[in-house]
Amino acid sequence: MIIKIALAGALLTSSIGLIAPLAIAASGSDTCIATPTNPPPPSCQAPVEPSGGTLPGAEEAVARALRLVGGHGYYQLCARLAANIWGRPYSGYYSAAVQWRQMVAMGKAHRGDRQPPVGALVFWDTGHVYGHVAVYVGNGRIVSNDIGDDVPGEGGVYLVDFGRIESKWGAAYLGWAPPIYSTS
């Protein structure tokens, strides 16, 4: 029996501080490491993959997401909101853009795919360094922060149509990825 563990979002450190996210997948005695410049070997698979249009654990994540709708305090904290929806205190990534690049490097990004499974993280290029991530909750809807704020800095959490990020912010949709976070 092979046991697989995925750790994504751990951070590489140096004498200048935190510099990059690190993803590690262990399979039996094999250890696979991915950094923003070195993806893991194809034989390393994350434990979370689509299953019949819904990611494992998505039911609980969607319920959590819907409970957060109407709340506040997530101003420019989309990666934290998505992580909180998946039961994590933080994403472990510097930004949504860095998280997307890590998913691409790991081979977990589904570029341009507008049919994400329920629970998927969906990513946009906002034209800014941080990008945007939200969680797909099904029926063409996402739970996202800031998109409905009347006052800048409000950090509201909203249930909106999938295309709202593009139509309101002019963001370019990148694709989706499974919620891969550090287990620590």
XYZ file of C-alpha atoms in Angstrom:
184
model
C 0.000 0.000 0.000
C 1.338 3.430 -0.959
C 0.556 6.333 1.327
C 0.557 9.750 -0.301
C 0.846 13.009 1.544
C 0.784 16.467 -0.054
C 2.151 19.567 1.560
C 1.675 22.705 -0.464
C 2.078 26.150 0.815
C 5.003 25.545 3.107
C 7.390 28.408 2.543
C 11.042 28.306 1.613
C 13.040 30.607 3.797
C 16.376 32.284 3.434
C 18.391 34.872 5.281
C 16.193 37.507 3.612
C 12.956 35.954 4.871
C 10.120 34.046 3.201
C 10.793 33.697 -0.498
C 8.637 31.062 -2.183
C 5.979 28.430 -1.606
C 7.108 24.829 -1.533
C 5.019 21.795 -2.366
C 6.016 18.341 -1.177
C 4.356 15.045 -1.979
C 5.557 11.847 -0.355
C 4.680 8.488 -1.845
C 5.916 5.579 0.238
C 9.674 6.045 0.417
C 9.735 8.489 -2.529
C 9.771 12.201 -1.804
C 8.786 14.654 -4.509
C 9.459 18.354 -4.148
C 8.088 21.197 -6.259
C 9.093 24.826 -6.127
C 7.995 27.671 -8.412
C 10.862 26.692 -10.754
C 10.851 22.877 -10.326
C 7.591 20.924 -10.609
C 7.320 17.499 -8.975
C 7.795 14.387 -11.126
C 4.596 13.228 -12.893
C 4.405 10.178 -10.612
C 3.674 12.435 -7.609
C -0.030 13.020 -7.304
C -1.898 15.245 -4.859
C -4.546 13.396 -2.828
C -7.365 15.714 -3.970
C -8.717 15.282 -7.480
C -12.124 15.728 -9.113
C -14.567 12.893 -8.601
C -17.791 13.066 -10.580
C -17.844 16.856 -10.756
C -17.286 17.408 -7.034
C -14.010 17.466 -5.150
C -13.708 15.292 -2.029
C -14.729 17.392 0.980
C -16.539 19.942 -1.202
C -19.881 19.502 0.555
C -18.422 20.695 3.860
C -16.423 23.453 2.128
C -19.497 24.771 0.294
C -21.530 24.744 3.520
C -18.729 26.699 5.214
C -18.564 29.119 2.241
C -22.277 29.812 2.367
C -22.092 30.474 6.125
C -19.389 33.089 5.434
C -21.517 34.938 2.839
C -22.586 38.291 4.264
C -19.569 38.492 6.547
C -16.747 41.020 6.378
C -13.054 41.293 7.158
C -11.553 39.767 4.009
C -10.436 42.960 2.249
C -7.846 41.884 -0.314
C -7.581 38.513 1.465
C -9.039 36.229 -1.203
C -6.455 33.479 -0.658
C -7.224 33.465 3.069
C -10.983 33.342 2.389
C -10.547 30.365 0.040
C -8.342 28.610 2.608
C -10.860 29.323 5.388
C -13.607 27.858 3.218
C -11.511 24.695 3.020
C -11.025 24.670 6.810
C -7.512 26.102 6.797
C -6.498 29.197 8.814
C -4.444 30.608 5.905
C -3.375 29.612 2.405
C 0.376 29.413 2.939
C 0.933 31.342 -0.293
C 2.000 34.973 -0.625
C -0.893 35.662 -3.018
C -3.484 34.067 -5.277
C -1.121 34.645 -8.213
C 1.666 32.718 -6.464
C -0.765 29.926 -5.578
C -1.871 29.691 -9.228
C 1.736 29.528 -10.432
C 2.406 26.750 -7.911
C -0.604 24.776 -9.186
C 0.693 25.214 -12.753
C 4.171 24.034 -11.692
C 2.643 20.992 -9.962
C 0.552 20.113 -13.010
C -2.665 20.653 -11.034
C -3.921 23.735 -12.895
C -6.765 23.334 -15.364
C -6.015 26.331 -17.554
C -9.013 28.056 -19.091
C -11.409 25.263 -18.052
C -14.742 26.941 -17.256
C -16.276 23.696 -15.968
C -14.683 23.443 -12.503
C -15.890 20.805 -10.094
C -17.756 21.981 -7.015
C -15.246 23.116 -4.402
C -12.520 24.033 -6.894
C -10.367 27.096 -6.457
C -10.906 29.393 -9.456
C -8.247 31.953 -10.374
C -8.102 35.260 -12.249
C -5.367 37.599 -13.419
C -6.544 41.003 -12.197
C -3.712 42.936 -13.799
C -2.168 43.382 -10.361
C 0.607 41.356 -8.763
C -1.730 39.509 -6.346
C -4.391 38.115 -8.688
C -7.667 36.699 -7.340
C -8.965 33.340 -6.171
C -12.493 32.291 -5.209
C -14.269 28.992 -4.539
C -16.711 27.475 -7.023
C -19.876 26.364 -5.192
C -21.838 25.019 -8.166
C -24.603 26.225 -10.479
C -22.352 28.859 -12.047
C -21.704 30.594 -8.701
C -18.627 31.399 -6.636
C -18.013 32.699 -3.138
C -15.631 35.637 -3.342
C -14.540 38.650 -1.354
C -14.595 42.391 -2.174
C -16.616 42.049 -5.413
C -19.793 43.582 -3.956
C -18.254 46.110 -1.575
C -19.914 49.525 -1.554
C -17.089 50.964 0.528
C -13.412 50.230 -0.248
C -11.846 48.167 2.517
C -15.121 46.537 3.549
C -13.889 43.042 2.710
C -17.340 41.573 2.278
C -17.987 37.938 1.330
C -20.418 37.412 -1.550
C -22.163 34.672 -3.506
C -21.970 35.841 -7.133
C -22.080 34.540 -10.675
C -18.863 32.970 -11.938
C -18.355 35.717 -14.548
C -18.786 38.624 -12.117
C -15.020 38.924 -11.483
C -14.456 39.442 -15.199
C -17.403 41.776 -15.812
C -16.836 44.055 -12.795
C -13.046 44.009 -12.448
C -12.041 43.245 -16.046
C -10.004 40.285 -14.793
C -8.863 37.475 -17.107
C -9.937 33.979 -16.041
C -6.948 31.643 -15.660
C -8.576 28.344 -14.697
C -9.166 26.158 -11.673
C -7.179 23.905 -9.361
C -7.977 21.580 -6.468
C -7.524 23.016 -2.961
C -3.990 21.889 -2.132
C -2.818 23.280 1.198
C -0.203 22.430 3.777
C -1.300 19.787 6.262
C 0.559 21.545 9.056
